[in-house]
Amino acid sequence: MIPEGGAVVTMHDVARHAGVSVSTVSYVLTGARPISPATRKRVLAAMAELDYQPNAMARGLASRRSRILGLLMPMDDRGTGATETAFVTGAAEAAARAAHHLLLSPIPAGDVDALRRLASQRILDGALVMEVQMEDPRVEVLRELGVPFVLIGRTRDTTGVPFVDIDFDHTVRGAVEHLLDLGHRSIVFVNHSQEALASGYAPALRTQESFTTVMAEHGLEPLVVTAEDTAAAGRAALRTALVQCPGLSAVLAMNEHALFGVLGELALQGLKVPDDVSVVSMVTSAQVADLATPALTTMTSPGSTLGRLAVEVLLRTLEGSGGPSHQELVTCSLEVRGSSGHLRRTPERTPGGVASR
């Protein structure tokens, strides 16, 4: 019998509708005991027909699991853009498919006391860690408190640490080789800020090291400029680069927030993209690439894939089927759009970088 008049559907209603015991419905919800596929399917169908909303707290008490995963994602005043959001979306969708909730926590990477307070409340079954530093204090806190975790990123020492991450060396090589194939030799790398490098922010350090290595392998001088994650900082970085290398013909950016300032400054300097200067953005989503005119050539971020993989690895760990620590690198794919092209005659420029025609 289906409840009428907007009455709250209970587990007893589901059991009657499915023709099973209340304990069987409970086992389907909690996974405490194995249930045959046919019975599980019948119970889930009854839940859907009755629009049953299980009590998450009760399920947690019964199974000793909250079915809540924490996403530790430090954020600043600029918030999150489309590229960062893809990581969250991928993780949230994977968690939902497994009947879990994703709790987003913006605790700064260095605030171990706040993390310890959150983890000590035991509301999280496990944690996903983003914006990873080379020496990340969150790893030891989570280990100390016995909270299962997976990094979306890598520390310097990855011994016994489960992670999924971007293959930054492959990404940088792909971007540089694309520009070299187009004839470019004077390439500037626009990275995150000096503060980010000093804090040990792993993506900034790994990409800069790879850029320096790849350029040296080709006998070329690596030019690196740093910038805060703002358009204003990007404009200043481009001016600095033009002073240091007036003949630069390509920009490779690991800082998409600053990159829009770079594009604005190129236009202000009278330099056309890609006729005068080619531009490639690394670890960038297609949505962000399409915001620029012309659309950006990118080493496209696999953010959604990494978010999904991290959740899947964490859930396998929680279920006791994870085995040895999972460690996986995912590559960025080159997507050529309108911002990169063959090297043309390098315009003569004044010492300030302005092109003379």
Coordinates of C-alpha atoms in Angstrom, one line a residue:
M1 CA 0.0 0.0 0.0
I2 CA 1.4 3.4 -1.1
P3 CA 1.1 6.2 1.6
E4 CA -1.4 8.9 0.6
G5 CA -1.8 12.6 1.3
G6 CA 1.9 13.4 1.3
A7 CA 2.7 11.1 4.2
V8 CA 6.4 10.4 4.8
V9 CA 7.5 7.1 3.3
T10 CA 9.2 4.8 5.8
M11 CA 11.4 1.8 5.5
H12 CA 8.4 -0.3 6.5
D13 CA 6.5 1.0 3.5
V14 CA 9.4 0.1 1.2
A15 CA 9.6 -3.4 2.7
R16 CA 5.8 -4.0 2.2
H17 CA 5.9 -2.6 -1.4
A18 CA 8.9 -4.8 -2.3
G19 CA 7.6 -7.9 -0.5
V20 CA 10.7 -8.2 1.7
S21 CA 11.6 -7.8 5.4
V22 CA 12.6 -4.4 6.9
S23 CA 16.0 -5.9 7.6
T24 CA 16.5 -6.7 3.9
V25 CA 15.8 -3.0 3.0
S26 CA 18.3 -2.0 5.7
Y27 CA 20.9 -4.3 4.2
V28 CA 20.4 -2.9 0.8
L29 CA 20.9 0.6 2.2
T30 CA 23.9 -0.1 4.3
G31 CA 25.7 -2.9 2.5
A32 CA 26.1 -4.7 5.9
R33 CA 25.2 -8.1 4.4
P34 CA 25.2 -9.4 0.8
I35 CA 21.8 -9.3 -1.0
S36 CA 21.0 -11.1 -4.2
P37 CA 20.9 -8.9 -7.3
A38 CA 17.2 -9.7 -8.0
T39 CA 16.2 -8.7 -4.4
R40 CA 18.3 -5.6 -4.5
K41 CA 16.8 -4.6 -7.8
R42 CA 13.2 -5.1 -6.4
V43 CA 14.0 -3.0 -3.3
L44 CA 15.6 -0.2 -5.3
A45 CA 12.6 -0.2 -7.6
A46 CA 10.2 0.1 -4.6
M47 CA 12.3 3.0 -3.3
A48 CA 12.0 4.8 -6.6
E49 CA 8.3 4.2 -7.0
L50 CA 7.6 5.5 -3.4
D51 CA 10.2 8.3 -3.7
Y52 CA 11.7 7.0 -0.5
Q53 CA 14.4 9.3 1.0
P54 CA 16.5 7.3 3.4
N55 CA 17.7 8.9 6.6
A56 CA 21.4 9.4 6.1
M57 CA 22.2 9.7 9.8
A58 CA 20.4 6.4 10.6
R59 CA 22.2 4.7 7.7
G60 CA 25.5 6.0 9.1
L61 CA 24.8 4.6 12.6
A62 CA 23.8 1.3 11.2
S63 CA 26.8 0.9 8.9
R64 CA 29.4 2.8 10.9
R65 CA 29.8 4.9 7.7
S66 CA 28.5 8.4 7.1
R67 CA 28.8 8.0 3.3
I68 CA 30.2 11.5 3.2
L69 CA 33.5 12.2 1.4
G70 CA 35.4 15.4 2.1
L71 CA 37.0 17.3 -0.8
L72 CA 39.8 19.4 0.8
M73 CA 40.1 22.3 -1.7
P74 CA 41.8 25.4 -0.5
M75 CA 40.3 28.6 -2.1
D76 CA 41.1 32.2 -2.1
D77 CA 39.2 35.4 -2.9
R78 CA 39.1 34.6 -6.6
G79 CA 37.0 31.5 -6.0
T80 CA 36.9 28.8 -8.6
G81 CA 36.8 28.9 -12.4
A82 CA 35.6 26.5 -14.9
T83 CA 38.8 24.5 -14.9
E84 CA 38.9 24.0 -11.2
T85 CA 35.1 23.3 -11.1
A86 CA 35.6 20.3 -13.4
F87 CA 37.5 18.5 -10.7
V88 CA 34.7 19.1 -8.3
T89 CA 32.0 18.1 -10.8
G90 CA 33.8 14.8 -11.7
A91 CA 34.2 13.9 -8.0
A92 CA 30.6 14.9 -7.1
E93 CA 29.1 12.8 -9.9
A94 CA 31.2 9.8 -9.0
A95 CA 30.2 10.1 -5.4
A96 CA 26.5 10.4 -6.2
R97 CA 26.6 7.3 -8.4
A98 CA 27.9 5.4 -5.4
A99 CA 25.2 6.9 -3.1
H100 CA 27.7 9.1 -1.3
H101 CA 27.7 12.8 -0.6
L102 CA 30.6 15.2 -1.3
L103 CA 31.5 17.8 1.3
L104 CA 33.6 20.7 0.0
S105 CA 36.0 22.1 2.6
P106 CA 38.0 25.2 1.7
I107 CA 40.5 24.8 4.6
P108 CA 43.9 26.2 3.6
A109 CA 46.6 23.6 3.0
G110 CA 48.7 24.9 5.9
D111 CA 45.9 25.1 8.5
V112 CA 46.4 21.7 10.1
D113 CA 44.5 22.6 13.2
A114 CA 41.3 23.3 11.3
L115 CA 41.8 20.0 9.4
R116 CA 42.4 18.1 12.6
R117 CA 39.2 19.5 14.0
L118 CA 37.2 18.5 10.9
A119 CA 38.7 15.1 10.7
S120 CA 38.3 14.5 14.5
Q121 CA 34.5 14.9 14.2
R122 CA 34.4 11.6 12.3
I123 CA 31.8 12.8 9.9
L124 CA 34.0 11.9 6.9
D125 CA 34.4 8.4 5.6
G126 CA 37.5 9.6 3.7
A127 CA 39.1 12.7 2.1
L128 CA 40.2 13.9 -1.3
V129 CA 43.1 16.3 -1.2
M130 CA 43.5 19.1 -3.8
E131 CA 46.1 21.9 -4.4
V132 CA 48.8 19.5 -3.2
Q133 CA 52.2 20.8 -2.0
M134 CA 55.5 19.0 -2.4
E135 CA 55.7 18.7 1.4
D136 CA 52.0 18.6 2.3
P137 CA 51.2 18.7 6.1
R138 CA 47.7 17.4 5.4
V139 CA 49.0 13.9 4.6
E140 CA 50.4 13.4 8.1
V141 CA 47.3 14.8 9.8
L142 CA 45.0 12.4 7.9
R143 CA 47.3 9.5 8.6
E144 CA 47.5 10.4 12.3
L145 CA 43.7 10.4 12.6
G146 CA 43.2 7.3 10.5
V147 CA 41.2 9.0 7.8
P148 CA 41.5 7.2 4.4
F149 CA 42.5 9.7 1.7
V150 CA 43.5 10.1 -2.0
L151 CA 45.6 13.0 -3.3
I152 CA 44.5 14.8 -6.5
G153 CA 48.1 15.7 -7.0
R154 CA 51.5 14.4 -5.7
T155 CA 53.8 15.2 -2.8
R156 CA 57.6 14.9 -3.4
D157 CA 57.8 11.6 -1.6
T158 CA 54.9 9.4 -2.8
T159 CA 55.9 6.3 -1.0
G160 CA 52.7 4.6 0.2
V161 CA 50.6 7.7 -0.8
P162 CA 47.6 7.1 -3.0
F163 CA 47.2 9.7 -5.7
V164 CA 45.9 10.6 -9.2
D165 CA 47.6 13.5 -10.9
I166 CA 48.4 15.2 -14.2
D167 CA 51.5 14.0 -16.0
F168 CA 53.1 17.5 -15.9
D169 CA 56.3 16.5 -17.7
H170 CA 54.3 15.1 -20.6
T171 CA 52.1 18.1 -20.6
V172 CA 55.0 20.6 -20.8
R173 CA 56.8 18.6 -23.4
G174 CA 53.7 18.4 -25.5
A175 CA 53.2 22.2 -25.3
V176 CA 56.8 23.1 -26.0
E177 CA 57.1 20.6 -28.9
H178 CA 54.0 22.0 -30.5
L179 CA 55.5 25.5 -30.4
L180 CA 58.9 24.2 -31.7
D181 CA 57.2 22.4 -34.6
L182 CA 55.6 25.8 -35.5
G183 CA 59.1 27.3 -35.7
H184 CA 59.1 29.2 -32.3
R185 CA 62.4 29.4 -30.4
S186 CA 61.8 32.5 -28.1
I187 CA 59.2 31.1 -25.7
V188 CA 58.3 32.6 -22.3
F189 CA 56.8 30.5 -19.5
V190 CA 54.2 32.4 -17.4
N191 CA 53.9 30.5 -14.1
H192 CA 52.1 31.0 -10.8
S193 CA 53.5 33.5 -8.2
Q194 CA 56.7 33.4 -6.4
E195 CA 54.7 32.9 -3.2
A196 CA 53.2 29.7 -4.7
L197 CA 56.6 28.4 -5.7
A198 CA 58.0 29.2 -2.2
S199 CA 55.1 27.4 -0.6
G200 CA 55.9 24.3 -2.5
Y201 CA 52.8 24.3 -4.8
A202 CA 53.6 21.1 -6.7
P203 CA 52.1 21.9 -10.2
A204 CA 54.0 25.2 -10.4
L205 CA 57.3 23.6 -9.4
R206 CA 56.9 20.6 -11.6
T207 CA 55.9 22.5 -14.7
Q208 CA 58.7 25.1 -14.3
E209 CA 61.3 22.4 -13.9
S210 CA 60.0 20.5 -16.9
F211 CA 60.0 23.7 -19.0
T212 CA 63.6 24.5 -18.1
T213 CA 64.7 20.9 -18.9
V214 CA 62.9 20.7 -22.2
M215 CA 64.2 24.1 -23.5
A216 CA 67.8 23.1 -22.4
E217 CA 67.5 19.8 -24.3
H218 CA 66.8 21.8 -27.5
G219 CA 69.6 24.2 -26.8
L220 CA 67.3 27.1 -26.0
E221 CA 67.3 29.7 -23.2
P222 CA 64.3 29.1 -20.8
L223 CA 62.6 32.4 -19.9
V224 CA 60.3 32.2 -16.9
V225 CA 58.2 35.0 -15.4
T226 CA 55.9 34.6 -12.4
A227 CA 52.5 36.2 -11.7
E228 CA 49.8 36.3 -9.1
D229 CA 46.6 34.7 -10.3
T230 CA 45.1 38.0 -11.6
A231 CA 44.8 39.7 -15.0
A232 CA 46.7 42.7 -13.7
A233 CA 49.6 40.5 -12.8
G234 CA 49.5 38.9 -16.2
R235 CA 49.8 42.2 -17.9
A236 CA 52.8 43.1 -15.8
A237 CA 54.4 39.7 -16.5
L238 CA 54.1 40.2 -20.2
R239 CA 55.7 43.6 -20.0
T240 CA 58.6 42.0 -18.0
A241 CA 59.0 39.3 -20.6
L242 CA 59.1 41.7 -23.5
V243 CA 61.9 43.7 -21.8
Q244 CA 63.9 40.5 -21.1
C245 CA 63.2 39.1 -24.6
P246 CA 62.0 41.7 -27.1
G247 CA 61.9 39.1 -29.8
L248 CA 59.7 36.6 -28.0
S249 CA 57.3 34.8 -30.3
A250 CA 55.4 32.5 -28.0
V251 CA 53.8 32.4 -24.6
L252 CA 53.3 29.2 -22.7
A253 CA 51.1 29.8 -19.6
M254 CA 50.5 27.7 -16.5
N255 CA 48.4 30.5 -15.0
E256 CA 45.1 30.9 -16.8
H257 CA 43.9 33.7 -14.6
A258 CA 47.0 35.8 -15.4
L259 CA 46.8 34.7 -19.0
F260 CA 43.8 36.9 -19.8
G261 CA 45.9 39.8 -18.7
V262 CA 48.8 38.6 -21.0
L263 CA 46.3 38.6 -23.9
G264 CA 45.2 42.1 -23.1
E265 CA 48.7 43.4 -22.8
L266 CA 49.7 41.8 -26.1
A267 CA 46.8 43.7 -27.8
L268 CA 47.8 46.9 -26.0
Q269 CA 51.4 46.5 -27.3
G270 CA 50.0 46.1 -30.9
L271 CA 50.9 42.4 -31.1
K272 CA 48.4 40.1 -32.7
V273 CA 47.7 36.5 -31.7
P274 CA 48.9 34.3 -33.3
D275 CA 50.4 36.4 -36.1
D276 CA 53.0 38.0 -33.9
V277 CA 52.9 35.9 -30.8
S278 CA 51.5 32.4 -30.3
V279 CA 49.9 31.5 -27.0
V280 CA 49.3 28.0 -25.4
S281 CA 47.6 27.6 -22.1
M282 CA 48.3 24.5 -20.0
V283 CA 45.9 22.6 -17.8
T284 CA 42.9 24.6 -19.1
S285 CA 39.4 23.5 -19.8
A286 CA 37.6 23.9 -23.1
Q287 CA 35.2 26.3 -21.5
V288 CA 38.0 28.7 -20.5
A289 CA 39.7 28.3 -23.9
D290 CA 36.6 29.5 -25.7
L291 CA 36.4 32.7 -23.6
A292 CA 39.4 34.1 -25.5
T293 CA 39.5 35.6 -29.0
P294 CA 41.0 33.8 -30.8
A295 CA 40.1 30.6 -28.8
L296 CA 43.1 29.3 -26.9
T297 CA 45.2 26.4 -27.9
T298 CA 45.5 24.3 -24.8
M299 CA 46.9 21.3 -23.1
T300 CA 43.4 20.4 -21.9
S301 CA 42.9 19.7 -18.3
P302 CA 41.6 16.2 -17.4
G303 CA 39.9 17.6 -14.3
S304 CA 36.6 15.7 -14.5
T305 CA 38.5 12.5 -15.1
L306 CA 40.8 13.1 -12.1
G307 CA 37.9 13.9 -9.8
R308 CA 36.1 10.7 -10.8
L309 CA 39.2 8.5 -10.5
A310 CA 40.0 9.9 -7.0
V311 CA 36.6 9.1 -5.7
E312 CA 36.7 5.6 -7.2
V313 CA 40.1 4.9 -5.7
L314 CA 38.9 6.2 -2.3
L315 CA 35.7 4.1 -2.4
R316 CA 37.7 0.9 -3.2
T317 CA 39.9 1.7 -0.2
L318 CA 36.9 2.1 2.1
E319 CA 35.4 -1.2 0.8
G320 CA 38.7 -3.0 1.5
S321 CA 39.4 -3.8 -2.1
G322 CA 41.9 -1.1 -2.8
G323 CA 45.1 -3.2 -2.5
P324 CA 48.4 -1.4 -2.7
S325 CA 48.3 2.4 -2.8
H326 CA 46.9 3.5 -6.2
Q327 CA 49.2 5.9 -8.1
E328 CA 48.2 7.1 -11.6
L329 CA 49.2 9.9 -13.9
V330 CA 46.8 11.2 -16.5
T331 CA 47.9 13.2 -19.5
C332 CA 46.6 16.5 -20.9
S333 CA 45.7 16.4 -24.6
L334 CA 46.8 19.1 -27.0
E335 CA 43.9 20.9 -28.6
V336 CA 44.9 23.3 -31.3
R337 CA 42.7 26.3 -31.7
G338 CA 43.3 29.8 -32.9
S339 CA 45.9 31.1 -30.6
S340 CA 48.9 29.2 -32.0
G341 CA 50.4 29.4 -35.5
H342 CA 53.6 29.2 -37.5
L343 CA 56.4 31.7 -36.7
R344 CA 56.2 34.6 -39.0
R345 CA 58.6 37.6 -39.4
T346 CA 59.4 38.8 -35.9
P347 CA 58.3 42.4 -35.6
E348 CA 60.9 45.0 -34.6
R349 CA 60.2 46.2 -31.1
T350 CA 61.2 49.1 -29.0
P351 CA 63.0 48.4 -25.7
G352 CA 59.7 48.7 -24.0
G353 CA 58.3 45.8 -26.1
V354 CA 56.0 47.8 -28.4
A355 CA 56.0 46.6 -32.0
S356 CA 57.0 49.0 -34.7
R357 CA 55.5 48.4 -38.1

